[in-house]
């Protein structure tokens, strides 16, 4: 398992987002991550009036808010990314920790939305 410091660039949906990771020695790389063990509802390619889309947007909003809560001492690298492999679409499968409080996004999503969004790895 590899561990990197990171900062958020963009939330794509409830389980996919773009980050800049600090590789050390002032080397940074932008990558797309997918949350390990999580499969949120789709927001792309589904009708906007569907239940799938509405649930997906709720999950995406939760993730955006989770990332915004970095604490009073905003750090340049407020998150820790743990990853070891890529998935079938080339995204790194990751666990995300918020340094401010030790919160784990993967776990917090399941706490908020239930086992319905769990995805077997």
mmCIF file of N, CA and C in Angstrom, residues 39-105:
data_model
loop_
_atom_site.group_PDB
_atom_site.id
_atom_site.type_symbol
_atom_site.label_atom_id
_atom_site.label_comp_id
_atom_site.label_asym_id
_atom_site.label_seq_id
_atom_site.Cartn_x
_atom_site.Cartn_y
_atom_site.Cartn_z
ATOM 1 N N UNK A 39 -19.525 2.228 -4.344
ATOM 2 C CA UNK A 39 -20.123 2.405 -5.666
ATOM 3 C C UNK A 39 -21.379 3.252 -5.492
ATOM 4 N N UNK A 40 -21.226 4.565 -5.659
ATOM 5 C CA UNK A 40 -22.369 5.465 -5.503
ATOM 6 C C UNK A 40 -23.217 5.459 -6.770
ATOM 7 N N UNK A 41 -24.386 6.052 -6.677
ATOM 8 C CA UNK A 41 -25.305 6.118 -7.812
ATOM 9 C C UNK A 41 -24.728 7.010 -8.913
ATOM 10 N N UNK A 42 -25.131 6.731 -10.137
ATOM 11 C CA UNK A 42 -24.605 7.453 -11.300
ATOM 12 C C UNK A 42 -25.220 8.845 -11.432
ATOM 13 N N UNK A 43 -24.391 9.777 -11.915
ATOM 14 C CA UNK A 43 -24.881 11.119 -12.244
ATOM 15 C C UNK A 43 -24.629 11.440 -13.711
ATOM 16 N N UNK A 44 -23.929 10.570 -14.400
ATOM 17 C CA UNK A 44 -23.625 10.759 -15.821
ATOM 18 C C UNK A 44 -24.287 9.634 -16.614
ATOM 19 N N UNK A 45 -24.925 9.994 -17.711
ATOM 20 C CA UNK A 45 -25.530 8.991 -18.580
ATOM 21 C C UNK A 45 -26.867 8.457 -18.100
ATOM 22 N N UNK A 46 -27.466 9.112 -17.127
ATOM 23 C CA UNK A 46 -28.800 8.720 -16.657
ATOM 24 C C UNK A 46 -29.703 9.952 -16.701
ATOM 25 N N UNK A 47 -31.021 9.757 -16.872
ATOM 26 C CA UNK A 47 -31.928 10.907 -16.915
ATOM 27 C C UNK A 47 -31.869 11.717 -15.620
ATOM 28 N N UNK A 48 -31.858 13.030 -15.767
ATOM 29 C CA UNK A 48 -31.747 13.904 -14.599
ATOM 30 C C UNK A 48 -32.973 13.856 -13.696
ATOM 31 N N UNK A 49 -34.081 13.334 -14.198
ATOM 32 C CA UNK A 49 -35.272 13.227 -13.357
ATOM 33 C C UNK A 49 -35.404 11.840 -12.723
ATOM 34 N N UNK A 50 -34.383 11.005 -12.883
ATOM 35 C CA UNK A 50 -34.436 9.648 -12.331
ATOM 36 C C UNK A 50 -34.008 9.620 -10.866
ATOM 37 N N UNK A 51 -34.456 8.585 -10.157
ATOM 38 C CA UNK A 51 -34.059 8.396 -8.761
ATOM 39 C C UNK A 51 -32.549 8.155 -8.673
ATOM 40 N N UNK A 52 -32.002 7.437 -9.649
ATOM 41 C CA UNK A 52 -30.553 7.166 -9.699
ATOM 42 C C UNK A 52 -29.770 8.480 -9.678
ATOM 43 N N UNK A 53 -30.167 9.416 -10.536
ATOM 44 C CA UNK A 53 -29.480 10.711 -10.626
ATOM 45 C C UNK A 53 -29.623 11.499 -9.321
ATOM 46 N N UNK A 54 -30.834 11.535 -8.766
ATOM 47 C CA UNK A 54 -31.068 12.297 -7.532
ATOM 48 C C UNK A 54 -30.218 11.764 -6.379
ATOM 49 N N UNK A 55 -30.173 10.436 -6.225
ATOM 50 C CA UNK A 55 -29.348 9.843 -5.170
ATOM 51 C C UNK A 55 -27.872 10.133 -5.428
ATOM 52 N N UNK A 56 -27.462 10.028 -6.694
ATOM 53 C CA UNK A 56 -26.067 10.305 -7.053
ATOM 54 C C UNK A 56 -25.663 11.730 -6.730
ATOM 55 N N UNK A 57 -26.567 12.680 -6.960
ATOM 56 C CA UNK A 57 -26.262 14.077 -6.653
ATOM 57 C C UNK A 57 -26.176 14.309 -5.141
ATOM 58 N N UNK A 58 -27.016 13.631 -4.366
ATOM 59 C CA UNK A 58 -26.930 13.735 -2.897
ATOM 60 C C UNK A 58 -25.576 13.219 -2.413
ATOM 61 N N UNK A 59 -25.147 12.100 -2.968
ATOM 62 C CA UNK A 59 -23.863 11.511 -2.577
ATOM 63 C C UNK A 59 -22.700 12.409 -2.994
ATOM 64 N N UNK A 60 -22.796 12.974 -4.193
ATOM 65 C CA UNK A 60 -21.746 13.886 -4.658
ATOM 66 C C UNK A 60 -21.658 15.114 -3.750
ATOM 67 N N UNK A 61 -22.803 15.673 -3.367
ATOM 68 C CA UNK A 61 -22.821 16.842 -2.478
ATOM 69 C C UNK A 61 -22.191 16.505 -1.130
ATOM 70 N N UNK A 62 -22.476 15.316 -0.616
ATOM 71 C CA UNK A 62 -21.871 14.884 0.642
ATOM 72 C C UNK A 62 -20.350 14.859 0.517
ATOM 73 N N UNK A 63 -19.848 14.308 -0.585
ATOM 74 C CA UNK A 63 -18.397 14.215 -0.803
ATOM 75 C C UNK A 63 -17.786 15.609 -0.916
ATOM 76 N N UNK A 64 -18.433 16.514 -1.656
ATOM 77 C CA UNK A 64 -17.914 17.881 -1.775
ATOM 78 C C UNK A 64 -17.824 18.553 -0.404
ATOM 79 N N UNK A 65 -18.866 18.398 0.404
ATOM 80 C CA UNK A 65 -18.871 18.983 1.747
ATOM 81 C C UNK A 65 -17.799 18.339 2.619
ATOM 82 N N UNK A 66 -17.644 17.021 2.512
ATOM 83 C CA UNK A 66 -16.625 16.304 3.295
ATOM 84 C C UNK A 66 -15.243 16.874 2.992
ATOM 85 N N UNK A 67 -14.950 17.095 1.722
ATOM 86 C CA UNK A 67 -13.647 17.638 1.338
ATOM 87 C C UNK A 67 -13.469 19.085 1.808
ATOM 88 N N UNK A 68 -14.555 19.850 1.886
ATOM 89 C CA UNK A 68 -14.460 21.253 2.319
ATOM 90 C C UNK A 68 -14.135 21.380 3.804
ATOM 91 N N UNK A 69 -14.457 20.384 4.593
ATOM 92 C CA UNK A 69 -14.261 20.434 6.047
ATOM 93 C C UNK A 69 -12.841 20.034 6.428
ATOM 94 N N UNK A 70 -11.874 20.835 6.007
ATOM 95 C CA UNK A 70 -10.468 20.512 6.263
ATOM 96 C C UNK A 70 -9.978 21.038 7.606
ATOM 97 N N UNK A 71 -10.820 21.736 8.337
ATOM 98 C CA UNK A 71 -10.429 22.216 9.658
ATOM 99 C C UNK A 71 -9.954 23.648 9.636
ATOM 100 N N UNK A 72 -9.721 24.205 10.841
ATOM 101 C CA UNK A 72 -9.342 25.612 10.955
ATOM 102 C C UNK A 72 -7.947 25.913 10.406
ATOM 103 N N UNK A 73 -7.051 24.963 10.476
ATOM 104 C CA UNK A 73 -5.687 25.167 9.976
ATOM 105 C C UNK A 73 -5.575 24.569 8.582
ATOM 106 N N UNK A 74 -6.078 25.303 7.594
ATOM 107 C CA UNK A 74 -6.014 24.776 6.232
ATOM 108 C C UNK A 74 -4.568 24.495 5.873
ATOM 109 N N UNK A 75 -4.336 23.284 5.463
ATOM 110 C CA UNK A 75 -3.000 22.840 5.102
ATOM 111 C C UNK A 75 -2.873 22.797 3.587
ATOM 112 N N UNK A 76 -1.647 22.881 3.119
ATOM 113 C CA UNK A 76 -1.430 22.766 1.678
ATOM 114 C C UNK A 76 -1.834 21.379 1.188
ATOM 115 N N UNK A 77 -1.597 20.370 2.005
ATOM 116 C CA UNK A 77 -1.914 18.979 1.654
ATOM 117 C C UNK A 77 -2.830 18.412 2.746
ATOM 118 N N UNK A 78 -4.145 18.697 2.700
ATOM 119 C CA UNK A 78 -5.029 18.345 3.807
ATOM 120 C C UNK A 78 -5.512 16.892 3.856
ATOM 121 N N UNK A 79 -5.152 16.083 2.847
ATOM 122 C CA UNK A 79 -5.657 14.713 2.794
ATOM 123 C C UNK A 79 -4.521 13.714 2.607
ATOM 124 N N UNK A 80 -4.771 12.487 3.067
ATOM 125 C CA UNK A 80 -3.849 11.381 2.837
ATOM 126 C C UNK A 80 -4.575 10.367 1.965
ATOM 127 N N UNK A 81 -3.914 9.968 0.887
ATOM 128 C CA UNK A 81 -4.460 8.983 -0.039
ATOM 129 C C UNK A 81 -3.687 7.685 0.149
ATOM 130 N N UNK A 82 -4.408 6.577 0.307
ATOM 131 C CA UNK A 82 -3.761 5.261 0.375
ATOM 132 C C UNK A 82 -4.257 4.439 -0.806
ATOM 133 N N UNK A 83 -3.318 3.940 -1.604
ATOM 134 C CA UNK A 83 -3.686 3.196 -2.800
ATOM 135 C C UNK A 83 -2.626 2.161 -3.127
ATOM 136 N N UNK A 84 -3.010 1.145 -3.872
ATOM 137 C CA UNK A 84 -2.036 0.148 -4.295
ATOM 138 C C UNK A 84 -2.281 -0.384 -5.697
ATOM 139 N N UNK A 85 -3.423 -0.056 -6.296
ATOM 140 C CA UNK A 85 -3.704 -0.592 -7.622
ATOM 141 C C UNK A 85 -4.668 0.315 -8.377
ATOM 142 N N UNK A 86 -4.772 0.057 -9.676
ATOM 143 C CA UNK A 86 -5.748 0.759 -10.500
ATOM 144 C C UNK A 86 -6.905 -0.180 -10.800
ATOM 145 N N UNK A 87 -8.050 0.419 -11.103
ATOM 146 C CA UNK A 87 -9.232 -0.352 -11.468
ATOM 147 C C UNK A 87 -9.309 -0.544 -12.965
ATOM 148 N N UNK A 88 -10.430 -1.082 -13.419
ATOM 149 C CA UNK A 88 -10.569 -1.416 -14.840
ATOM 150 C C UNK A 88 -10.609 -0.195 -15.754
ATOM 151 N N UNK A 89 -10.887 0.987 -15.218
ATOM 152 C CA UNK A 89 -10.896 2.199 -16.034
ATOM 153 C C UNK A 89 -9.648 3.049 -15.829
ATOM 154 N N UNK A 90 -8.618 2.488 -15.187
ATOM 155 C CA UNK A 90 -7.348 3.187 -15.022
ATOM 156 C C UNK A 90 -7.282 4.158 -13.860
ATOM 157 N N UNK A 91 -8.347 4.225 -13.066
ATOM 158 C CA UNK A 91 -8.338 5.092 -11.889
ATOM 159 C C UNK A 91 -7.689 4.343 -10.729
ATOM 160 N N UNK A 92 -6.939 5.071 -9.911
ATOM 161 C CA UNK A 92 -6.366 4.452 -8.721
ATOM 162 C C UNK A 92 -7.477 4.225 -7.702
ATOM 163 N N UNK A 93 -7.516 3.035 -7.126
ATOM 164 C CA UNK A 93 -8.489 2.689 -6.095
ATOM 165 C C UNK A 93 -7.906 3.145 -4.762
ATOM 166 N N UNK A 94 -8.654 3.959 -4.019
ATOM 167 C CA UNK A 94 -8.047 4.626 -2.865
ATOM 168 C C UNK A 94 -8.942 4.671 -1.637
ATOM 169 N N UNK A 95 -8.265 4.861 -0.515
ATOM 170 C CA UNK A 95 -8.894 5.247 0.739
ATOM 171 C C UNK A 95 -8.430 6.677 0.990
ATOM 172 N N UNK A 96 -9.338 7.542 1.445
ATOM 173 C CA UNK A 96 -8.997 8.948 1.658
ATOM 174 C C UNK A 96 -9.219 9.316 3.121
ATOM 175 N N UNK A 97 -8.170 9.872 3.728
ATOM 176 C CA UNK A 97 -8.244 10.330 5.119
ATOM 177 C C UNK A 97 -8.111 11.842 5.161
ATOM 178 N N UNK A 98 -8.949 12.480 5.969
ATOM 179 C CA UNK A 98 -8.860 13.920 6.198
ATOM 180 C C UNK A 98 -7.954 14.123 7.410
ATOM 181 N N UNK A 99 -6.848 14.839 7.221
ATOM 182 C CA UNK A 99 -5.872 15.027 8.296
ATOM 183 C C UNK A 99 -6.452 15.759 9.502
ATOM 184 N N UNK A 100 -7.362 16.690 9.282
ATOM 185 C CA UNK A 100 -7.881 17.530 10.364
ATOM 186 C C UNK A 100 -8.503 16.717 11.493
ATOM 187 N N UNK A 101 -9.202 15.635 11.142
ATOM 188 C CA UNK A 101 -9.900 14.867 12.180
ATOM 189 C C UNK A 101 -9.731 13.360 12.048
ATOM 190 N N UNK A 102 -8.969 12.916 11.057
ATOM 191 C CA UNK A 102 -8.767 11.480 10.869
ATOM 192 C C UNK A 102 -9.935 10.776 10.215
ATOM 193 N N UNK A 103 -10.933 11.549 9.746
ATOM 194 C CA UNK A 103 -12.091 10.951 9.083
ATOM 195 C C UNK A 103 -11.685 10.225 7.810
ATOM 196 N N UNK A 104 -12.321 9.083 7.559
ATOM 197 C CA UNK A 104 -12.074 8.299 6.346
ATOM 198 C C UNK A 104 -13.306 8.445 5.456
ATOM 199 N N UNK A 105 -13.134 9.019 4.274
ATOM 200 C CA UNK A 105 -14.259 9.274 3.377
ATOM 201 C C UNK A 105 -15.007 7.992 3.049
#
